[in-house]
Amino acid sequence: MTPDLPILIVLGAVSIASALGLLLSRNAIYAALFLVLNFGVGAVIYLVLNAPFIAVVQVSVYAGAIMVLFLFVIMLLGAERLSPGENPPGISFQRPLAIALGGVLLGLALYALFVRQPPTTATALADSSPTAIGLSLFGPYLFPFEVVSILLLVAMVGAVVLTRNR
Amino acid sequence: MPVLLEATLKSVVLIFVLLTGFAYLTLMERKVLARLQARIGPNRAGPLGLLQPLADGLKLIFKESITPAGADKPIYFLAPVLVVVPALILFAVIPVGKGPAFQLASEINVGALYVVGVMGVAVYGITLAGWASNNKYAALGGLRASAQVISYELGMGLSIVAVVLMASSASLADIVEAQMPGNILGWFIFRQPVAAAIFAITAMAELARAPFDLVEAEQELTAGFMTEYSGMKFALFFMGEYVKMIAVSALFATFFLGGWSGPFVDQVPILSVVYFTIKVVACLLLMIWTRATLPRMRYDRLMSFGWKVLTPVALANVIVTAFLIALGVPGYQ
Amino acid sequence: MALFILSPILFPLLGLLINALWGRRMSERAIGGVATLAAAAAFVVSMLMLGQLTAAEDARLTATIAPWIAAGALNVSFGFLVDRLSIVIMLIVTGIGTLIHMFSIGYMRGDERFQRYFIYLNLFLASMLTLVMADNFLVMFMGWELVGLCSYLLIGFWFKNLKNAEAGRKAFVVNRIGDVGFVLGILLIFVTFGSLSFADVFGQAEAQGETLAGAIGLITLLLFIGATGKSAQIPLFVWLPDAMAGPTPVSALIHAATMVTAGVYMMTRASALYELAPATQAIVALVGALTAFVAGTSALRQLDIKKVLAYSTVSQLGYMVAACGLGAFIAADFHLLTHAFFKAALFLAAGSVIHGIEHGMHAAHNSAPVDPQDMRYMGGLARKMPVTFAAFLLGGLALAGVPPLSGFFSKDEILLDAFKHNLPAFALLAVSSVVTAFYVGRQLTLVFAGRPRSEAAAHAVESNWLMTMPLIALTIGTVFAGLFNFPGAHPLTDWLAPVVRHGDAPKFDAPLAAVFSALAIGALAIAWFLYRNPDRAQAEAETGMGRLLAKAWCFDDAYRWAIVKPFYIISTVCAQVIDVGVIDAAVNGVGRLFHTLGNSLRSLQTGFVRNYGLVMLIGVVFVVAYFALNAR
Amino acid sequence: MDSTTFVALLSSVLFTIGVLGVLLRRSALLIFMSVELMLNAANLAFVAFAHRWVQLDGQIFVFFVMAVAAAEVAVGLALIVTIFRTKRSTNVDDLAALKG
């Protein structure tokens, strides 16, 4: 039992609720908003876990850019209304099998977490200032960083090419 | 829990100040605009029209609140809140005076990033309001808002990056400290003029104020995303816009005008708040002046200006700044 | 310097190039002139080289153009070498080649593929010189294969006649059998000595011949198999008589004077190896002597003027090979030299005869068409074609070994060697020597004596100067080539001694020479008396022994029954049973298997992307389960 | 139970919900959002264990995941827009032309 735990439990409940909202909503806008909420709660969890940099990046990248883009596309296409999930013939097994497998996956994770008993938590706090993260990014992780930058460039060009009106 | 108590007290005071400021900012805008347009402006309610904001508030409270039949109710009600909240929480990281006492979240070391993030989130209210109203003008306004904000966020973020580079810290308190070599030339507006200009322009665009008020362009979109709103919900939009104006002015003052710095702040700490307020009000005046002077941009020009001019210039500015710092040019560490 | 050394090869190539690129727009004379000039230029350059080589006993001109194969230990370059041995062959090839080029201009006049003929001929010269000038076994093999190609192209030159094309194919296939031996020999040389360069191989062989005796024996045997192919020895000689399908100048140049002697040249070049392998030498001597005998006797009953010469060539090659087997490599080279002259002269004379007969066929209108090469329709040509007759007569006498013509000296050297070292071989060679004189007399009588036996022969006329000039030149060579190794002086032996093994230099043995001269003259005389009645030739071929000889001891039939027929049967079985029933069935079965498999699996591809996601999840669950339950 | 374990638990629950979203929802947009939810769940786990081991690497990894997610969203949304232009639908079950 750590002092953070009550806060985390509340945040976790909100997070799971919003995720379920995403899973069950009949409206894409609502789904997106649930996801924004989920991301926002995630940012707070990051703050609690002593990762402020990741928290604000989460807010500005996920909430500020990615989800705005989602909303933009949903509104632009007018695709917010989702028809009730009726599986086409031939894959009627999809839903039960998916739920069963998802349950198995969750069970495995719980088993690994609780039965296999990972070592106890450390008490020290890592230095997670932007300076430390920057030194890591441009030090040992320089190559992945450059690769990711090229990936972003390629994705940008790809998006432009894909949606260009011919 | 003294920490929590202190934070609560600070928040209450801050919100009270901001609400009052919002009220009198509306009055100030109307007065200044009137003067700039050779009119007198509101002068009936109270001496010099000082009670005018109160009268406006009362009127809005008693107005009938209309909800369109096709509106998506939860989001329709949520949207105004989403406009106000980001504007308010921006102040969490802004040092309004010297020392931790005048800053809500003083220990946060990613303040500049926080600003960028919250500015990005601020668009939700407008976008959702436009969509939930089930009105084509509103929807168009919402779409325009999201596109505009995403486009200009980049330039703003990059101009802030230049500032962060100069201060070699993302904490807003450190940024203010970095501008205090004892003279006025230490302000980043002199050492980072390009970043300052870009921040000013993009801030105006993020606010969707003239000349970037395409979101609510009355000649084309009636009132844009606010078309279907009335009463207190309309007042919330209004409040969101003006609080955000104050927040952006405060940010500009913090980033480029030396924040709370000024003569004798070491002897009389409360003077720092006064200096900060003066700088914020100066920025607000400038914004009103701009609104009165410049015509609205065309939408396509707005987008291409953001992507093809501001973003590349801001990027170049970051690179040049990095080089200047790396080379140790005087004034750049 | 490298260019100078290469120029004998480059000149024919240049001529080839000119004719190939612009020959279409050139007159026949121009094409022939270019080709002849190219050959002549090669001859002149060779003469210049001869001058350089006389400077010192061990003078060698070498040039390495470029590395060819550099793979691990195997390191072969395009290296060329001119020494005392190769220059002799080069002079023969370019000299006789020039004359035959010249002769061909007249002989091939009006042929529809005139240009192509001279391109082939120049290509042959370049290839033959590559073979001769090689400084390692691989380049030599390259030349070896190139001359084989030219031979094939020229035998089947008139390919519109199926028989000619088949003769070319036969030469090609038979030669390949020999080449397998040659290639294996080269590989074994590399395995044994680690190098293919002549200098390395012979140097090492000399240094450690005793320890490598077994390998060298096998190598020499394998190289000899190559030689039996190219130099038409038993059992691979069957292609050469058929090769007469080509134009007669080609027969003279390639299938008498030069290419077929490549095997002898190769063995001479490798004399350092052969000397270390006495067992192989014995085999070589016997095979050579047997070939001389079998081919010589076969020539006795031939009716085709060129076939007689062809078997004679095989027989004389047998002499040379036998000489190699006896260790008398210089004697072999001497005979190669004289044979090149007199056999070329004989072939060209035969060509002139054929040309004359064909001319006579055109001149005598409405005469029954006859085979222009069949000696039964000739006769009495001595007066019609005096120059040709003189050349044929002198060449024939040289072949028969009548003194003091060139053939007498060279053949005598070989016989003397055989007499001293190997009596069985000597017996065979001696018999064939007499037989040679007999068939020469028979041919001379049938072709030139008596009266013309056909309209065509009656109207035959002497060929023009382009054909008679080379004939005369070669005849002069035939008469005087004996001087190259004249008894007592032995200039050729002295010249070659530094580079070629030769055992003990044979002295001239007057009694033996006298006996064989007498025998030859006697055989000629008997032939003259016997074949003055031309019907005899007709009658002979019908009888048992005559039939056997006419069919050259039935080697072709034996091959047909022993190899070709079984091969056809095996091929048929393979094609119709194994290929269809096993291989095709297996291939189709594999295809059908996957077709069926694909058909049954296609239902898995539903087209719904979420379905695929579900399958992915199954995999993920398994992986996660492995790590959650098992790992560490 | 400490905070790290709790966040890891939360992460696995969110991940499972994301998986179910991908497999059960039919709208390409929803599927896409569920993928983002899964990525976010993974990020939570990364940060949680970075916290446990007092190592920064987990946070760096989250940074990379976010960059990749941004790239993915750019291309993915472009694809959805392009598909919508021709199909007038974001239903992935309508895109079942490639079946055996």
XYZ file of N, CA and C in Angstrom, chain B residues 183-326:
432
model
N 18.954 44.496 -17.078
C 18.474 45.579 -17.951
C 17.377 45.091 -18.871
N 16.739 46.015 -19.491
C 15.563 45.708 -20.282
C 15.926 44.942 -21.552
N 17.210 45.064 -21.969
C 17.625 44.377 -23.195
C 17.714 42.877 -23.002
N 17.630 42.419 -21.769
C 17.649 40.982 -21.537
C 16.356 40.307 -21.936
N 15.304 41.070 -22.110
C 14.023 40.484 -22.495
C 14.154 39.732 -23.813
N 13.446 38.646 -23.881
C 13.578 37.824 -25.081
C 12.979 38.487 -26.306
N 12.122 39.487 -26.086
C 11.599 40.151 -27.277
C 12.707 40.834 -28.053
N 13.795 41.166 -27.349
C 14.934 41.758 -28.045
C 15.923 40.704 -28.512
N 16.024 39.623 -27.714
C 16.991 38.597 -28.109
C 16.349 37.548 -29.030
N 15.049 37.479 -29.028
C 14.359 36.531 -29.912
C 13.211 37.239 -30.632
N 13.486 38.264 -31.417
C 12.390 39.032 -32.024
C 11.518 38.175 -32.954
N 12.169 37.266 -33.669
C 11.397 36.449 -34.608
C 10.417 35.554 -33.848
N 10.932 34.906 -32.795
C 10.060 34.044 -31.993
C 8.923 34.855 -31.403
N 9.233 36.056 -30.949
C 8.193 36.897 -30.360
C 7.114 37.211 -31.378
N 7.531 37.578 -32.575
C 6.550 37.910 -33.612
C 5.696 36.701 -33.935
N 6.356 35.536 -34.088
C 5.601 34.327 -34.432
C 4.639 33.973 -33.320
N 5.117 34.084 -32.054
C 4.230 33.769 -30.936
C 3.025 34.695 -30.934
N 3.268 35.969 -31.176
C 2.161 36.926 -31.173
C 1.139 36.556 -32.237
N 1.612 36.270 -33.443
C 0.689 35.961 -34.542
C -0.066 34.672 -34.264
N 0.685 33.617 -33.890
C 0.019 32.327 -33.681
C -0.922 32.386 -32.482
N -0.548 33.157 -31.461
C -1.441 33.274 -30.312
C -2.763 33.881 -30.738
N -2.682 34.896 -31.583
C -3.902 35.531 -32.070
C -4.736 34.513 -32.867
N -4.070 33.664 -33.625
C -4.788 32.663 -34.405
C -5.403 31.605 -33.501
N -4.672 31.215 -32.457
C -5.214 30.217 -31.529
C -6.436 30.785 -30.809
N -6.393 32.058 -30.554
C -7.538 32.689 -29.911
C -8.705 32.852 -30.866
N -8.413 32.702 -32.171
C -9.424 32.954 -33.201
C -9.954 34.388 -33.073
N -9.054 35.312 -32.858
C -9.440 36.725 -32.815
C -9.023 37.396 -34.110
N -9.641 38.528 -34.406
C -9.303 39.272 -35.618
C -7.795 39.513 -35.626
N -7.132 39.373 -36.737
C -7.702 39.114 -38.073
C -7.841 37.631 -38.396
N -7.820 36.769 -37.380
C -7.918 35.335 -37.666
C -9.249 34.757 -37.194
N -10.306 35.576 -37.123
C -11.556 35.091 -36.541
C -12.461 34.452 -37.579
N -11.875 33.601 -38.401
C -12.653 32.900 -39.422
C -13.678 31.981 -38.802
N -13.402 31.568 -37.558
C -14.256 30.588 -36.885
C -15.653 31.161 -36.650
N -15.683 32.459 -36.394
C -16.983 33.054 -36.122
C -17.249 34.217 -37.080
N -16.708 34.079 -38.294
C -16.828 35.170 -39.259
C -18.294 35.464 -39.532
N -18.787 36.610 -39.005
C -20.231 36.856 -39.054
C -20.767 37.023 -40.471
N -19.959 37.549 -41.381
C -20.472 37.718 -42.745
C -20.690 36.379 -43.439
N -19.898 35.347 -43.073
C -20.009 34.058 -43.767
C -20.780 33.038 -42.949
N -20.509 32.997 -41.652
C -21.016 31.885 -40.852
C -21.953 32.355 -39.742
N -22.605 33.490 -39.935
C -23.442 34.058 -38.873
C -22.580 34.303 -37.636
N -22.570 33.364 -36.689
C -21.670 33.540 -35.554
C -20.806 32.310 -35.380
N -20.672 31.527 -36.447
C -19.809 30.353 -36.377
C -20.287 29.338 -35.365
N -19.375 28.806 -34.597
C -19.722 27.726 -33.667
C -20.694 28.180 -32.582
N -20.834 29.517 -32.372
C -21.694 29.994 -31.292
C -23.120 30.261 -31.753
N -23.373 29.997 -33.041
C -24.657 30.409 -33.603
C -25.861 29.977 -32.761
N -25.859 28.736 -32.295
C -27.024 28.202 -31.603
C -26.992 28.450 -30.103
N -25.947 29.072 -29.632
C -25.831 29.231 -28.179
C -26.413 30.575 -27.735
N -26.971 30.564 -26.534
C -27.528 31.797 -25.993
C -27.453 31.725 -24.471
N -27.756 32.825 -23.833
C -27.817 32.825 -22.375
C -26.466 32.578 -21.749
N -26.461 31.806 -20.649
C -25.233 31.602 -19.892
C -24.204 30.799 -20.671
N -24.697 29.871 -21.541
C -23.726 29.088 -22.313
C -22.969 29.998 -23.268
N -23.705 30.948 -23.843
C -23.049 31.932 -24.687
C -22.052 32.737 -23.851
N -22.471 33.112 -22.625
C -21.592 33.875 -21.745
C -20.312 33.093 -21.455
N -20.439 31.763 -21.326
C -19.244 30.955 -21.057
C -18.246 31.029 -22.225
N -18.785 30.959 -23.432
C -17.885 31.105 -24.600
C -17.160 32.437 -24.542
N -17.957 33.440 -24.237
C -17.416 34.789 -24.156
C -16.310 34.849 -23.116
N -16.638 34.249 -21.983
C -15.676 34.241 -20.888
C -14.423 33.460 -21.285
N -14.649 32.305 -21.921
C -13.495 31.509 -22.360
C -12.584 32.328 -23.241
N -13.168 33.036 -24.200
C -12.344 33.794 -25.134
C -11.525 34.855 -24.414
N -12.189 35.568 -23.491
C -11.466 36.688 -22.863
C -10.454 36.202 -21.841
N -10.777 35.117 -21.135
C -9.780 34.566 -20.205
C -8.570 34.070 -20.983
N -8.856 33.495 -22.121
C -7.737 33.016 -22.934
C -6.902 34.205 -23.422
N -7.587 35.317 -23.746
C -6.837 36.513 -24.136
C -5.882 36.909 -23.029
N -6.421 36.911 -21.788
C -5.567 37.293 -20.661
C -4.424 36.303 -20.511
N -4.753 35.002 -20.670
C -3.726 33.977 -20.494
C -2.618 34.131 -21.534
N -3.025 34.362 -22.772
C -2.033 34.485 -23.832
C -1.178 35.718 -23.601
N -1.817 36.800 -23.166
C -1.046 38.009 -22.876
C -0.057 37.727 -21.756
N -0.518 36.990 -20.748
C 0.367 36.662 -19.633
C 1.532 35.816 -20.127
N 1.237 34.881 -21.028
C 2.309 34.051 -21.569
C 3.297 34.899 -22.355
N 2.782 35.812 -23.176
C 3.684 36.657 -23.967
C 4.563 37.479 -23.034
N 3.937 38.014 -21.980
C 4.709 38.795 -21.023
C 5.774 37.918 -20.363
N 5.407 36.686 -20.057
C 6.355 35.796 -19.392
C 7.491 35.395 -20.321
N 7.130 35.064 -21.536
C 8.137 34.553 -22.461
C 9.041 35.650 -22.989
N 8.449 36.803 -23.257
C 9.230 37.779 -24.029
C 9.426 39.122 -23.345
N 8.572 39.440 -22.361
C 8.673 40.776 -21.763
C 9.251 40.727 -20.357
N 9.937 39.642 -20.037
C 10.576 39.585 -18.727
C 9.647 39.259 -17.591
N 8.413 38.854 -17.887
C 7.507 38.422 -16.830
C 7.274 39.509 -15.801
N 7.533 39.134 -14.565
C 7.241 40.068 -13.477
C 8.407 41.005 -13.194
N 9.470 40.932 -13.979
C 10.675 41.695 -13.621
C 10.447 43.202 -13.778
N 11.202 43.931 -12.978
C 11.113 45.380 -13.011
C 11.952 45.957 -11.892
N 12.035 47.253 -11.790
C 12.868 47.846 -10.737
C 12.307 47.569 -9.349
N 13.221 47.375 -8.408
C 12.913 47.263 -6.971
C 12.076 46.036 -6.617
N 11.994 45.039 -7.456
C 11.204 43.866 -7.072
C 11.873 43.112 -5.941
N 13.202 43.241 -5.850
C 13.886 42.533 -4.776
C 13.500 43.116 -3.415
N 13.365 44.446 -3.364
C 12.995 45.086 -2.098
C 11.514 44.900 -1.809
N 10.675 45.159 -2.788
C 9.224 45.083 -2.578
C 8.662 44.015 -3.512
N 8.537 42.783 -3.044
C 8.135 41.678 -3.938
C 6.784 41.930 -4.596
N 5.871 42.629 -3.886
C 4.535 42.782 -4.448
C 4.564 43.616 -5.704
N 5.636 44.410 -5.875
C 5.764 45.210 -7.090
C 5.790 44.314 -8.330
N 6.322 43.094 -8.164
C 6.437 42.198 -9.326
C 5.063 41.924 -9.934
N 4.060 41.776 -9.065
C 2.709 41.518 -9.570
C 2.216 42.732 -10.343
N 2.533 43.897 -9.854
C 2.109 45.127 -10.525
C 2.748 45.229 -11.909
N 4.072 44.976 -11.931
C 4.749 45.034 -13.232
C 4.139 44.041 -14.204
N 3.846 42.823 -13.697
C 3.305 41.775 -14.556
C 1.956 42.215 -15.109
N 1.113 42.790 -14.207
C -0.209 43.231 -14.637
C -0.094 44.317 -15.701
N 0.838 45.249 -15.494
C 1.002 46.328 -16.483
C 1.349 45.736 -17.844
N 2.258 44.770 -17.836
C 2.686 44.176 -19.108
C 1.521 43.435 -19.771
N 0.721 42.730 -18.954
C -0.402 41.980 -19.513
C -1.403 42.941 -20.134
N -1.700 44.026 -19.425
C -2.674 44.988 -19.934
C -2.164 45.629 -21.226
N -0.869 45.868 -21.278
C -0.295 46.437 -22.503
C -0.516 45.481 -23.667
N -0.294 44.203 -23.426
C -0.495 43.208 -24.482
C -1.960 43.180 -24.912
N -2.864 43.261 -23.914
C -4.290 43.221 -24.235
C -4.676 44.415 -25.105
N -4.146 45.568 -24.756
C -4.430 46.776 -25.539
C -3.968 46.590 -26.980
N -2.801 46.019 -27.099
C -2.251 45.786 -28.431
C -3.182 44.875 -29.234
N -3.739 43.872 -28.540
C -4.619 42.930 -29.229
C -5.900 43.625 -29.692
N -6.425 44.466 -28.837
C -7.651 45.182 -29.220
C -7.369 46.129 -30.382
N -6.224 46.753 -30.282
C -5.809 47.674 -31.344
C -5.719 46.920 -32.676
N -5.124 45.748 -32.618
C -5.008 44.938 -33.833
C -6.386 44.625 -34.407
N -7.291 44.249 -33.511
C -8.627 43.891 -33.967
C -9.285 45.073 -34.662
N -9.052 46.255 -34.118
C -9.684 47.422 -34.688
C -9.046 47.820 -36.003
N -7.839 47.384 -36.233
C -7.093 47.897 -37.379
C -7.134 46.964 -38.590
N -6.904 45.648 -38.359
C -6.674 44.748 -39.495
C -7.965 44.080 -39.963
N -8.143 43.929 -41.282
C -9.300 43.178 -41.785
C -9.075 41.667 -41.642
N -10.146 40.908 -41.771
C -10.075 39.458 -41.612
C -9.361 38.838 -42.819
N -8.620 37.774 -42.549
C -7.929 37.093 -43.649
C -8.887 36.140 -44.354
N -8.517 35.799 -45.624
C -9.286 34.768 -46.303
C -8.827 33.408 -45.772
N -9.728 32.415 -45.790
C -9.406 31.166 -45.097
C -8.200 30.455 -45.723
N -8.175 30.353 -47.077
C -7.065 29.631 -47.701
C -5.738 30.335 -47.435
N -5.807 31.711 -47.407
C -4.578 32.450 -47.113
C -4.122 32.178 -45.688
N -5.109 32.082 -44.816
C -4.784 31.797 -43.426
C -3.995 30.486 -43.324
N -4.509 29.431 -43.980
C -3.846 28.133 -43.893
C -2.460 28.186 -44.529
N -2.393 28.770 -45.735
C -1.090 28.734 -46.393
C -0.095 29.631 -45.671
N -0.587 30.717 -45.043
C 0.332 31.544 -44.267
C 0.899 30.739 -43.093
N 0.035 29.988 -42.446
C 0.484 29.193 -41.302
C 1.503 28.142 -41.707
N 1.195 27.395 -42.781
C 2.062 26.267 -43.137
C 3.284 26.705 -43.903
N 3.100 27.684 -44.798
C 4.191 27.977 -45.723
C 5.070 29.118 -45.253
N 4.601 29.922 -44.307
C 5.433 31.027 -43.835
C 5.833 30.827 -42.381
N 4.821 30.750 -41.519
C 5.137 30.752 -40.091
C 5.947 29.526 -39.673
N 5.483 28.342 -40.093
C 6.161 27.129 -39.654
C 7.615 27.084 -40.130
N 7.883 27.325 -41.418
C 9.293 27.290 -41.835
C 10.136 28.360 -41.146
N 9.570 29.546 -41.000
C 10.345 30.603 -40.362
C 10.651 30.223 -38.920
N 9.648 29.693 -38.228
C 9.869 29.293 -36.842
C 10.930 28.199 -36.754
N 10.869 27.267 -37.702
C 11.860 26.194 -37.724
C 13.263 26.758 -37.939
N 13.370 27.639 -38.923
C 14.663 28.263 -39.193
C 15.152 29.020 -37.967
N 14.216 29.681 -37.293
C 14.594 30.430 -36.104
C 15.160 29.510 -35.036
N 14.542 28.347 -34.869
C 15.052 27.388 -33.878
C 16.466 26.979 -34.249
N 16.662 26.689 -35.533
C 17.986 26.217 -35.956
C 19.032 27.320 -35.755
N 18.677 28.536 -36.159
C 19.619 29.648 -36.009
C 19.942 29.857 -34.541
N 18.895 29.818 -33.713
C 19.115 30.005 -32.272
C 20.053 28.940 -31.728
N 19.794 27.676 -32.146
C 20.644 26.594 -31.668
C 22.092 26.840 -32.062
N 22.290 27.306 -33.295
C 23.660 27.580 -33.747
C 24.291 28.703 -32.932
N 23.503 29.766 -32.724
C 24.044 30.906 -31.972
C 24.461 30.459 -30.575
N 23.623 29.614 -29.960
C 23.949 29.160 -28.603
C 25.173 28.250 -28.636
N 25.203 27.367 -29.635
C 26.327 26.442 -29.718
C 27.628 27.203 -29.953
